[in-house]
């Protein structure tokens, strides 16, 4: 893509771009893929999204239908080419149609992301809960593990089968005269109330005694009205009781042979819990640092930037409502009504913008830089399971500048935490005291544990 840049008198930047024919085709393919995903169209192996849309939806001119979206997908490539980060996504302008296999000329009027400086870059003071792993929590985890390895053995009790009982049963199940081998069994443990079978099956078993045999008809959920029902014949062979293995070295040898006894298993569980708590503490530190930075931000944010962020948040809210099966009106009502939702949206927009601009200022002020590892870490925020894939997708979509922005802000946020003074809060302190300490960026004498500040120089962004 060829891109020329011109700075305008009002502070905007005008980009004139010419996309090559291959780039135009790529944008049309991306737009078709996005449309297919939105419409739930899944291409078969060896077929493109456009072909699947034509076959499954009957759309003949897929390029024409997704052309407007493809034009917008070209804009990030022009921005990335000039290494520009916009305050909000610019609109693509062109006087010519977008055609596959043909070059395409377009222009963008870009509002550059504003640059702010902070009045105070001094170290932050964060209040975080001490990492403690209660032995009760370890005991509970061990008990759950033992329960998951429980077995069922014959019981000496004699009574009718109840809704919380277990029994060994035989089951002959047929449909339309043919045996259902997946259900039929000569002897299998059945635990009442676990949902192993529909509730109607349990209803039939309640009250049966050992040796009783019963035949009945069963309808499975989702069966069509015309389908043959399932004919069942059940015999109770024995009552059973749950036997949970003792938590000792033998338990470990049987189920965790790589561990050297129960003490080693307990230690591994405690280490795992501690690691999770430390991760939670670090995430809390990042959130506090970002929030304190945004409180130090004093710059004026342009109305058009606010509106663009509000529009983005509104789109996300519509998607969230759709995912929850709600109308947007119902979603707003669940958030406290239209007025409260609008106020919340406005505050969220300012918080996100102020936090981002403050972290940008920290990144510049401290002369930080990002590495390939930082970019991969940023991609992991988007897709923890496949950060390399997320990075590749961002770059292939021309969103390299957006990925770099995420990485830079993440680097600045980590810098703030690394150079902050950390005051430890006793996790068992009253909630109100903990919240007050966190809001003040410090700990209360009653609520604080022995504290070891994580030293340094730092910066904040108010």
CSV table of C-alpha atoms in Angstrom, one decimal:
chain,number,residue,atom,x,y,z
A,1,UNK,CA,0.0,0.0,0.0
A,2,UNK,CA,1.3,3.4,-0.9
A,3,UNK,CA,0.4,6.1,1.6
A,4,UNK,CA,1.2,9.8,1.6
A,5,UNK,CA,0.7,12.0,4.7
A,6,UNK,CA,-0.1,15.7,5.0
A,7,UNK,CA,-0.6,17.7,8.3
A,8,UNK,CA,-3.5,20.0,8.2
A,9,UNK,CA,-3.8,23.4,9.9
A,10,UNK,CA,-6.4,22.2,12.3
A,11,UNK,CA,-4.1,19.5,13.7
A,12,UNK,CA,-5.7,16.6,11.7
A,13,UNK,CA,-3.6,14.5,9.4
A,14,UNK,CA,-4.7,13.7,5.8
A,15,UNK,CA,-3.7,10.3,4.4
A,16,UNK,CA,-4.0,9.5,0.7
A,17,UNK,CA,-3.6,5.8,0.0
A,18,UNK,CA,-3.6,3.4,-2.9
A,19,UNK,CA,-4.3,-0.2,-2.0
A,20,UNK,CA,-2.9,-2.8,-4.3
A,21,UNK,CA,-5.2,-5.3,-6.0
A,22,UNK,CA,-4.0,-8.1,-3.6
A,23,UNK,CA,-4.8,-5.9,-0.6
A,24,UNK,CA,-8.2,-5.1,-1.9
A,25,UNK,CA,-8.9,-8.9,-2.3
A,26,UNK,CA,-7.6,-9.5,1.2
A,27,UNK,CA,-9.9,-6.9,2.7
A,28,UNK,CA,-12.9,-8.3,0.8
A,29,UNK,CA,-12.0,-11.8,2.1
A,30,UNK,CA,-11.8,-10.5,5.7
A,31,UNK,CA,-15.1,-8.7,5.4
A,32,UNK,CA,-16.7,-11.9,4.0
A,33,UNK,CA,-15.3,-13.9,6.9
A,34,UNK,CA,-16.6,-11.4,9.4
A,35,UNK,CA,-20.1,-11.5,7.8
A,36,UNK,CA,-20.1,-15.3,7.7
A,37,UNK,CA,-19.2,-15.5,11.4
A,38,UNK,CA,-21.9,-12.9,12.3
A,39,UNK,CA,-24.6,-14.9,10.3
A,40,UNK,CA,-23.5,-18.3,11.7
A,41,UNK,CA,-22.3,-19.5,8.3
A,42,UNK,CA,-19.6,-22.2,8.5
A,43,UNK,CA,-17.6,-22.8,5.3
A,44,UNK,CA,-17.0,-26.5,4.5
A,45,UNK,CA,-13.4,-27.6,4.0
A,46,UNK,CA,-11.9,-26.2,0.9
A,47,UNK,CA,-14.4,-23.5,0.4
A,48,UNK,CA,-14.1,-19.7,1.1
A,49,UNK,CA,-16.4,-17.7,3.3
A,50,UNK,CA,-17.8,-16.0,0.2
A,51,UNK,CA,-18.7,-19.4,-1.4
A,52,UNK,CA,-20.4,-20.5,1.8
A,53,UNK,CA,-22.4,-17.3,2.0
A,54,UNK,CA,-23.6,-17.8,-1.6
A,55,UNK,CA,-24.5,-21.5,-1.1
A,56,UNK,CA,-26.1,-21.1,2.3
A,57,UNK,CA,-27.7,-17.7,2.1
A,58,UNK,CA,-28.2,-17.3,-1.6
A,59,UNK,CA,-26.2,-14.1,-1.9
A,60,UNK,CA,-24.7,-13.9,-5.4
A,61,UNK,CA,-22.7,-10.7,-5.1
A,62,UNK,CA,-20.9,-11.2,-1.8
A,63,UNK,CA,-18.2,-8.6,-2.7
A,64,UNK,CA,-20.8,-6.0,-3.3
A,65,UNK,CA,-22.6,-6.7,-0.1
A,66,UNK,CA,-19.5,-6.5,2.1
A,67,UNK,CA,-17.7,-3.8,0.1
A,68,UNK,CA,-18.4,-1.0,2.7
A,69,UNK,CA,-17.0,-3.1,5.5
A,70,UNK,CA,-14.0,-4.0,3.3
A,71,UNK,CA,-13.3,-0.3,2.7
A,72,UNK,CA,-13.2,0.3,6.5
A,73,UNK,CA,-10.8,-2.7,6.9
A,74,UNK,CA,-8.3,-1.0,4.6
A,75,UNK,CA,-8.0,2.0,6.9
A,76,UNK,CA,-5.9,0.3,9.6
A,77,UNK,CA,-3.3,-0.7,7.0
A,78,UNK,CA,-2.8,2.9,6.0
A,79,UNK,CA,-2.5,4.0,9.6
A,80,UNK,CA,0.0,1.2,10.3
A,81,UNK,CA,2.0,2.1,7.2
A,82,UNK,CA,2.6,5.6,8.6
A,83,UNK,CA,2.8,4.4,12.2
A,84,UNK,CA,-0.1,6.6,13.3
A,85,UNK,CA,-2.3,5.9,16.3
A,86,UNK,CA,-5.7,7.7,15.9
A,87,UNK,CA,-7.7,9.1,18.7
A,88,UNK,CA,-10.6,7.0,17.2
A,89,UNK,CA,-11.0,5.1,14.0
A,90,UNK,CA,-11.2,7.4,10.9
A,91,UNK,CA,-13.8,6.9,8.1
A,92,UNK,CA,-12.6,5.8,4.7
A,93,UNK,CA,-13.4,8.2,1.9
A,94,UNK,CA,-13.4,7.4,-1.8
A,95,UNK,CA,-15.1,8.4,-5.0
A,96,UNK,CA,-14.5,5.0,-6.7
A,97,UNK,CA,-16.1,1.6,-6.1
A,98,UNK,CA,-14.1,-1.2,-4.5
A,99,UNK,CA,-13.5,-4.1,-6.9
A,100,UNK,CA,-11.7,-7.3,-6.4
A,101,UNK,CA,-8.5,-7.6,-8.3
A,102,UNK,CA,-8.3,-3.8,-8.9
A,103,UNK,CA,-6.2,-1.1,-7.1
A,104,UNK,CA,-8.3,1.2,-4.8
A,105,UNK,CA,-7.6,4.8,-3.9
A,106,UNK,CA,-9.0,6.2,-0.7
A,107,UNK,CA,-8.3,8.9,1.8
A,108,UNK,CA,-8.5,9.3,5.6
A,109,UNK,CA,-8.7,12.3,7.8
A,110,UNK,CA,-7.1,11.2,11.0
A,111,UNK,CA,-7.4,12.8,14.4
A,112,UNK,CA,-4.1,11.9,16.1
A,113,UNK,CA,-4.2,10.4,19.6
A,114,UNK,CA,-3.5,13.5,21.8
A,115,UNK,CA,-0.3,13.7,23.8
A,116,UNK,CA,-0.6,14.6,27.5
A,117,UNK,CA,1.9,15.2,30.3
A,118,UNK,CA,1.2,14.5,33.9
A,119,UNK,CA,1.9,17.0,36.7
A,120,UNK,CA,3.2,14.2,39.0
A,121,UNK,CA,5.3,11.2,38.2
A,122,UNK,CA,6.1,10.3,41.8
A,123,UNK,CA,5.8,6.7,43.0
A,124,UNK,CA,2.4,5.3,43.7
A,125,UNK,CA,1.3,3.8,47.0
A,126,UNK,CA,-0.8,0.7,46.6
A,127,UNK,CA,-2.7,-1.3,49.3
A,128,UNK,CA,-2.9,-5.0,48.6
A,129,UNK,CA,-4.0,-8.0,50.6
A,130,UNK,CA,-1.3,-10.2,52.0
A,131,UNK,CA,-1.1,-13.6,50.3
A,132,UNK,CA,-2.1,-16.2,52.8
A,133,UNK,CA,-3.2,-19.8,52.1
A,134,UNK,CA,-5.5,-20.9,54.9
A,135,UNK,CA,-5.0,-24.5,55.8
A,136,UNK,CA,-8.7,-24.9,55.8
A,137,UNK,CA,-8.8,-24.2,52.1
A,138,UNK,CA,-6.1,-26.8,51.5
A,139,UNK,CA,-8.0,-29.3,53.6
A,140,UNK,CA,-11.2,-28.6,51.6
A,141,UNK,CA,-9.3,-29.1,48.3
A,142,UNK,CA,-8.0,-32.4,49.5
A,143,UNK,CA,-11.4,-33.5,50.6
A,144,UNK,CA,-12.8,-32.6,47.2
A,145,UNK,CA,-10.1,-34.6,45.5
A,146,UNK,CA,-10.8,-37.6,47.7
A,147,UNK,CA,-14.5,-37.3,47.0
A,148,UNK,CA,-13.8,-37.3,43.2
A,149,UNK,CA,-12.1,-40.7,43.6
A,150,UNK,CA,-14.8,-42.2,45.7
A,151,UNK,CA,-16.2,-45.6,44.8
A,152,UNK,CA,-19.5,-47.3,45.5
A,153,UNK,CA,-19.6,-50.6,47.4
A,154,UNK,CA,-22.4,-52.9,48.6
A,155,UNK,CA,-24.4,-51.6,51.6
A,156,UNK,CA,-25.6,-53.7,54.5
A,157,UNK,CA,-28.7,-51.5,54.7
A,158,UNK,CA,-32.1,-52.7,53.6
A,159,UNK,CA,-34.7,-50.1,52.7
A,160,UNK,CA,-36.6,-48.9,49.6
A,161,UNK,CA,-34.6,-46.9,47.2
A,162,UNK,CA,-34.7,-43.1,48.0
A,163,UNK,CA,-33.9,-40.0,46.0
A,164,UNK,CA,-30.4,-39.7,47.5
A,165,UNK,CA,-29.5,-43.3,47.4
A,166,UNK,CA,-27.2,-45.3,45.1
A,167,UNK,CA,-27.8,-48.8,43.8
A,168,UNK,CA,-26.4,-51.4,41.4
A,169,UNK,CA,-29.0,-51.9,38.8
A,170,UNK,CA,-29.5,-53.9,35.6
A,171,UNK,CA,-31.2,-52.1,32.7
A,172,UNK,CA,-32.6,-53.4,29.5
A,173,UNK,CA,-33.5,-50.5,27.2
A,174,UNK,CA,-35.1,-50.9,23.7
A,175,UNK,CA,-36.5,-48.5,21.1
A,176,UNK,CA,-38.7,-49.8,18.4
A,177,UNK,CA,-37.8,-53.3,19.4
A,178,UNK,CA,-34.1,-52.8,19.1
A,179,UNK,CA,-31.7,-52.9,22.0
A,180,UNK,CA,-30.0,-49.6,23.0
A,181,UNK,CA,-26.6,-50.8,23.8
A,182,UNK,CA,-25.4,-47.5,25.1
A,183,UNK,CA,-28.0,-47.6,27.9
A,184,UNK,CA,-28.5,-51.3,28.5
A,185,UNK,CA,-26.3,-52.9,31.2
A,186,UNK,CA,-26.1,-56.1,33.2
A,187,UNK,CA,-24.9,-54.2,36.3
A,188,UNK,CA,-24.0,-50.6,36.8
A,189,UNK,CA,-23.9,-48.2,39.7
A,190,UNK,CA,-26.7,-45.7,39.5
A,191,UNK,CA,-26.7,-42.6,41.8
A,192,UNK,CA,-30.1,-41.0,42.3
A,193,UNK,CA,-30.4,-37.3,41.7
A,194,UNK,CA,-27.1,-36.8,39.8
A,195,UNK,CA,-28.9,-36.2,36.5
A,196,UNK,CA,-27.4,-39.3,34.9
A,197,UNK,CA,-30.9,-40.0,33.5
A,198,UNK,CA,-34.0,-37.8,33.2
A,199,UNK,CA,-35.9,-37.1,36.4
A,200,UNK,CA,-38.7,-39.4,35.2
A,201,UNK,CA,-36.3,-42.4,35.4
A,202,UNK,CA,-35.5,-41.6,39.0
A,203,UNK,CA,-39.2,-41.3,39.7
A,204,UNK,CA,-39.7,-44.8,38.5
A,205,UNK,CA,-36.9,-46.2,40.7
A,206,UNK,CA,-38.0,-44.5,44.0
A,207,UNK,CA,-39.5,-47.1,46.4
A,208,UNK,CA,-38.0,-50.2,44.7
A,209,UNK,CA,-36.3,-52.8,46.9
A,210,UNK,CA,-33.4,-55.1,46.2
A,211,UNK,CA,-34.6,-57.8,43.9
A,212,UNK,CA,-37.5,-55.8,42.5
A,213,UNK,CA,-37.9,-55.6,38.7
A,214,UNK,CA,-40.0,-52.9,37.0
A,215,UNK,CA,-40.8,-52.1,33.3
A,216,UNK,CA,-41.8,-48.6,32.2
A,217,UNK,CA,-41.7,-46.3,29.2
A,218,UNK,CA,-39.3,-43.4,29.1
A,219,UNK,CA,-39.3,-40.2,27.0
A,220,UNK,CA,-35.9,-38.5,26.7
A,221,UNK,CA,-35.6,-34.7,26.5
A,222,UNK,CA,-35.5,-33.5,22.9
A,223,UNK,CA,-37.4,-36.5,21.4
A,224,UNK,CA,-39.8,-35.6,18.7
A,225,UNK,CA,-43.5,-36.5,19.2
A,226,UNK,CA,-43.5,-39.2,16.6
A,227,UNK,CA,-40.4,-40.9,17.8
A,228,UNK,CA,-40.5,-44.3,19.4
A,229,UNK,CA,-40.3,-44.1,23.2
A,230,UNK,CA,-37.8,-46.1,25.2
A,231,UNK,CA,-38.9,-49.2,26.9
A,232,UNK,CA,-37.0,-49.9,30.1
A,233,UNK,CA,-36.8,-52.9,32.4
A,234,UNK,CA,-34.9,-52.2,35.6
A,235,UNK,CA,-33.9,-54.6,38.4
A,236,UNK,CA,-32.3,-53.4,41.6
A,237,UNK,CA,-29.3,-55.8,42.3
A,238,UNK,CA,-28.0,-54.2,45.5
A,239,UNK,CA,-28.0,-51.0,47.5
A,240,UNK,CA,-24.7,-49.3,47.6
A,241,UNK,CA,-22.9,-46.7,49.7
A,242,UNK,CA,-20.3,-44.2,48.8
A,243,UNK,CA,-16.8,-45.0,50.1
A,244,UNK,CA,-14.3,-42.1,50.1
A,245,UNK,CA,-10.7,-43.1,50.3
A,246,UNK,CA,-8.6,-42.1,53.3
A,247,UNK,CA,-6.2,-39.2,52.6
A,248,UNK,CA,-2.9,-40.9,53.3
A,249,UNK,CA,0.2,-42.0,51.5
A,250,UNK,CA,-1.6,-44.9,49.9
A,251,UNK,CA,-4.2,-42.6,48.4
A,252,UNK,CA,-1.4,-40.6,46.8
A,253,UNK,CA,0.4,-43.8,45.6
A,254,UNK,CA,-2.9,-45.0,44.0
A,255,UNK,CA,-4.0,-41.8,42.2
A,256,UNK,CA,-0.9,-39.5,42.1
A,257,UNK,CA,2.1,-41.8,41.8
A,258,UNK,CA,4.4,-38.9,40.8
A,259,UNK,CA,4.0,-37.5,44.3
A,260,UNK,CA,6.0,-38.6,47.3
A,261,UNK,CA,3.2,-39.0,49.8
A,262,UNK,CA,0.4,-37.0,51.2
A,263,UNK,CA,2.6,-34.2,52.5
A,264,UNK,CA,4.0,-33.6,49.0
A,265,UNK,CA,0.4,-33.5,47.6
A,266,UNK,CA,-0.6,-31.0,50.3
A,267,UNK,CA,2.4,-28.9,49.5
A,268,UNK,CA,1.6,-28.9,45.8
A,269,UNK,CA,-1.9,-27.8,46.4
A,270,UNK,CA,-0.8,-25.0,48.8
A,271,UNK,CA,1.8,-23.8,46.2
A,272,UNK,CA,-0.9,-23.8,43.5
A,273,UNK,CA,-3.3,-21.8,45.6
A,274,UNK,CA,-0.5,-19.4,46.6
A,275,UNK,CA,0.3,-18.9,42.9
A,276,UNK,CA,-3.3,-18.1,42.1
A,277,UNK,CA,-3.5,-15.6,45.0
A,278,UNK,CA,-0.3,-13.9,43.9
A,279,UNK,CA,-1.7,-13.6,40.4
A,280,UNK,CA,-4.9,-12.1,41.8
A,281,UNK,CA,-2.8,-9.7,43.9
A,282,UNK,CA,-0.8,-8.6,40.9
A,283,UNK,CA,-3.9,-8.0,38.8
A,284,UNK,CA,-5.3,-6.0,41.7
A,285,UNK,CA,-2.1,-4.0,41.8
A,286,UNK,CA,-2.3,-3.2,38.1
A,287,UNK,CA,-5.9,-2.1,38.5
A,288,UNK,CA,-5.1,0.2,41.4
A,289,UNK,CA,-2.1,1.6,39.6
A,290,UNK,CA,-4.1,2.3,36.5
A,291,UNK,CA,-6.9,3.9,38.5
A,292,UNK,CA,-4.6,6.1,40.5
A,293,UNK,CA,-2.9,7.1,37.2
A,294,UNK,CA,-6.2,8.1,35.7
A,295,UNK,CA,-7.0,10.3,38.8
A,296,UNK,CA,-3.8,12.3,38.2
A,297,UNK,CA,-4.9,13.0,34.6
A,298,UNK,CA,-6.1,16.6,34.3
A,299,UNK,CA,-6.1,17.1,30.5
A,300,UNK,CA,-9.2,18.1,28.5
A,301,UNK,CA,-10.5,15.3,26.2
A,302,UNK,CA,-12.1,16.5,23.0
A,303,UNK,CA,-15.9,15.9,22.6
A,304,UNK,CA,-15.4,13.9,19.4
A,305,UNK,CA,-13.1,11.5,21.3
A,306,UNK,CA,-15.6,11.1,24.1
A,307,UNK,CA,-18.3,10.4,21.5
A,308,UNK,CA,-16.2,7.8,19.7
A,309,UNK,CA,-15.5,6.0,22.9
A,310,UNK,CA,-19.1,6.2,24.0
A,311,UNK,CA,-20.2,4.7,20.6
A,312,UNK,CA,-17.7,1.8,21.1
A,313,UNK,CA,-19.0,1.1,24.6
A,314,UNK,CA,-22.6,1.3,23.3
A,315,UNK,CA,-21.8,-1.3,20.6
A,316,UNK,CA,-20.3,-3.6,23.2
A,317,UNK,CA,-23.4,-3.2,25.3
A,318,UNK,CA,-25.6,-4.1,22.4
A,319,UNK,CA,-23.5,-7.2,21.8
A,320,UNK,CA,-23.7,-8.1,25.5
A,321,UNK,CA,-27.4,-7.8,25.5
A,322,UNK,CA,-27.7,-10.0,22.4
A,323,UNK,CA,-25.4,-12.6,24.0
A,324,UNK,CA,-27.7,-12.7,27.1
A,325,UNK,CA,-30.8,-13.0,25.0
A,326,UNK,CA,-32.2,-9.6,26.0
A,327,UNK,CA,-33.5,-6.7,24.2
A,328,UNK,CA,-31.4,-3.6,24.6
A,329,UNK,CA,-34.2,-2.0,26.7
A,330,UNK,CA,-34.2,-5.0,29.0
A,331,UNK,CA,-30.4,-4.8,29.3
A,332,UNK,CA,-30.5,-1.1,30.2
A,333,UNK,CA,-33.2,-1.9,32.8
A,334,UNK,CA,-31.0,-4.5,34.3
A,335,UNK,CA,-28.2,-1.9,34.7
A,336,UNK,CA,-30.5,0.5,36.7
A,337,UNK,CA,-32.5,2.1,33.9
A,338,UNK,CA,-31.7,4.3,30.9
A,339,UNK,CA,-30.6,7.4,33.0
A,340,UNK,CA,-28.3,5.4,35.2
A,341,UNK,CA,-27.0,3.4,32.3
A,342,UNK,CA,-26.2,6.6,30.4
A,343,UNK,CA,-24.3,8.0,33.4
A,344,UNK,CA,-22.4,4.8,33.9
A,345,UNK,CA,-21.4,4.8,30.2
A,346,UNK,CA,-20.2,8.4,30.4
A,347,UNK,CA,-18.1,7.7,33.5
A,348,UNK,CA,-16.7,4.5,32.0
A,349,UNK,CA,-15.7,6.3,28.8
A,350,UNK,CA,-13.8,9.0,30.7
A,351,UNK,CA,-12.1,6.5,33.0
A,352,UNK,CA,-10.9,4.4,30.1
A,353,UNK,CA,-9.7,7.4,28.1
A,354,UNK,CA,-8.0,9.0,31.1
A,355,UNK,CA,-6.3,5.8,32.2
A,356,UNK,CA,-5.0,5.1,28.7
A,357,UNK,CA,-3.7,8.6,28.2
A,358,UNK,CA,-2.1,8.6,31.6
A,359,UNK,CA,-0.3,5.3,30.8
A,360,UNK,CA,0.8,6.8,27.5
A,361,UNK,CA,2.4,9.7,29.4
A,362,UNK,CA,4.2,7.3,31.8
A,363,UNK,CA,5.6,5.3,28.8
A,364,UNK,CA,7.0,8.5,27.2
A,365,UNK,CA,8.2,10.1,30.4
A,366,UNK,CA,10.1,7.1,31.5
A,367,UNK,CA,11.5,6.5,28.0
A,368,UNK,CA,10.2,2.9,28.1
A,369,UNK,CA,10.4,0.7,25.0
A,370,UNK,CA,8.7,-2.6,24.0
A,371,UNK,CA,10.1,-5.8,22.8
A,372,UNK,CA,8.8,-8.8,20.9
A,373,UNK,CA,8.1,-10.4,24.2
A,374,UNK,CA,6.0,-7.4,25.2
A,375,UNK,CA,4.0,-7.6,22.0
A,376,UNK,CA,3.4,-11.3,22.7
A,377,UNK,CA,2.3,-10.5,26.2
A,378,UNK,CA,-0.2,-7.9,24.8
A,379,UNK,CA,-1.5,-10.5,22.4
A,380,UNK,CA,-2.0,-12.9,25.3
A,381,UNK,CA,-4.4,-10.4,26.8
A,382,UNK,CA,-6.5,-10.8,23.7
A,383,UNK,CA,-6.2,-14.6,23.4
A,384,UNK,CA,-4.4,-16.4,26.3
A,385,UNK,CA,-4.8,-19.8,24.6
A,386,UNK,CA,-3.1,-18.6,21.4
A,387,UNK,CA,-1.2,-15.4,21.7
A,388,UNK,CA,0.9,-16.0,18.6
A,389,UNK,CA,-2.3,-16.5,16.6
A,390,UNK,CA,-3.8,-13.3,18.1
A,391,UNK,CA,-0.6,-11.4,17.2
A,392,UNK,CA,-0.6,-12.7,13.7
A,393,UNK,CA,-4.3,-11.9,13.2
A,394,UNK,CA,-3.8,-8.3,14.5
A,395,UNK,CA,-0.9,-7.7,12.1
A,396,UNK,CA,-2.7,-9.3,9.1
A,397,UNK,CA,-5.7,-7.0,9.8
A,398,UNK,CA,-3.4,-3.9,9.8
A,399,UNK,CA,-3.9,-3.5,13.6
A,400,UNK,CA,-0.2,-3.6,14.4
A,401,UNK,CA,-0.4,-0.1,15.8
A,402,UNK,CA,-3.3,-1.1,18.1
A,403,UNK,CA,-1.2,-4.1,19.4
A,404,UNK,CA,1.7,-1.8,20.0
A,405,UNK,CA,-0.5,0.6,22.0
A,406,UNK,CA,-1.7,-2.3,24.2
A,407,UNK,CA,1.9,-3.4,24.8
A,408,UNK,CA,3.1,0.1,25.6
A,409,UNK,CA,0.3,0.7,28.1
A,410,UNK,CA,0.8,-2.7,29.6
A,411,UNK,CA,4.5,-1.9,30.0
A,412,UNK,CA,3.8,1.4,31.6
A,413,UNK,CA,1.3,-0.2,34.0
A,414,UNK,CA,3.8,-2.8,35.0
A,415,UNK,CA,6.3,-0.1,35.6
A,416,UNK,CA,4.0,1.8,37.9
A,417,UNK,CA,3.5,-1.4,40.0
A,418,UNK,CA,7.2,-2.3,40.1
A,419,UNK,CA,8.1,1.2,41.3
A,420,UNK,CA,5.3,1.7,43.8
A,421,UNK,CA,5.3,1.3,47.6
A,422,UNK,CA,3.2,-1.7,48.5
A,423,UNK,CA,1.3,-1.6,51.8
A,424,UNK,CA,0.0,-5.0,52.8
A,425,UNK,CA,-3.6,-5.3,54.1
A,426,UNK,CA,-4.8,-8.2,56.3
A,427,UNK,CA,-7.3,-10.1,54.2
A,428,UNK,CA,-9.4,-10.8,57.2
A,429,UNK,CA,-9.8,-7.1,58.0
A,430,UNK,CA,-13.4,-5.7,57.8
A,431,UNK,CA,-14.4,-5.0,54.2
A,432,UNK,CA,-14.9,-1.3,54.8
A,433,UNK,CA,-11.4,-0.9,56.2
A,434,UNK,CA,-9.9,-2.7,53.2
A,435,UNK,CA,-11.8,-0.6,50.7
A,436,UNK,CA,-10.8,2.6,52.5
A,437,UNK,CA,-7.1,1.6,52.6
A,438,UNK,CA,-7.2,0.8,48.9
A,439,UNK,CA,-8.9,4.0,48.0
A,440,UNK,CA,-6.3,6.0,50.0
A,441,UNK,CA,-3.5,3.9,48.5
A,442,UNK,CA,-2.3,3.0,51.9
A,443,UNK,CA,-3.1,0.6,54.8
A,444,UNK,CA,-4.8,1.1,58.1
A,445,UNK,CA,-2.8,0.3,61.2
A,446,UNK,CA,-5.5,-2.1,62.4
A,447,UNK,CA,-5.9,-3.7,58.9
A,448,UNK,CA,-2.3,-3.8,57.8
A,449,UNK,CA,0.0,-6.7,58.2
A,450,UNK,CA,3.8,-6.3,58.3
A,451,UNK,CA,4.6,-4.5,55.2
A,452,UNK,CA,7.7,-4.8,52.9
A,453,UNK,CA,7.5,-2.0,50.4
A,454,UNK,CA,8.4,-3.0,46.9
A,455,UNK,CA,10.7,-0.1,46.5
A,456,UNK,CA,11.6,2.3,43.9
A,457,UNK,CA,11.1,5.2,41.8
A,458,UNK,CA,7.9,5.3,40.1
A,459,UNK,CA,5.4,7.4,38.5
A,460,UNK,CA,1.9,8.1,38.7
A,461,UNK,CA,-0.5,9.8,36.5
A,462,UNK,CA,-3.1,12.0,38.0
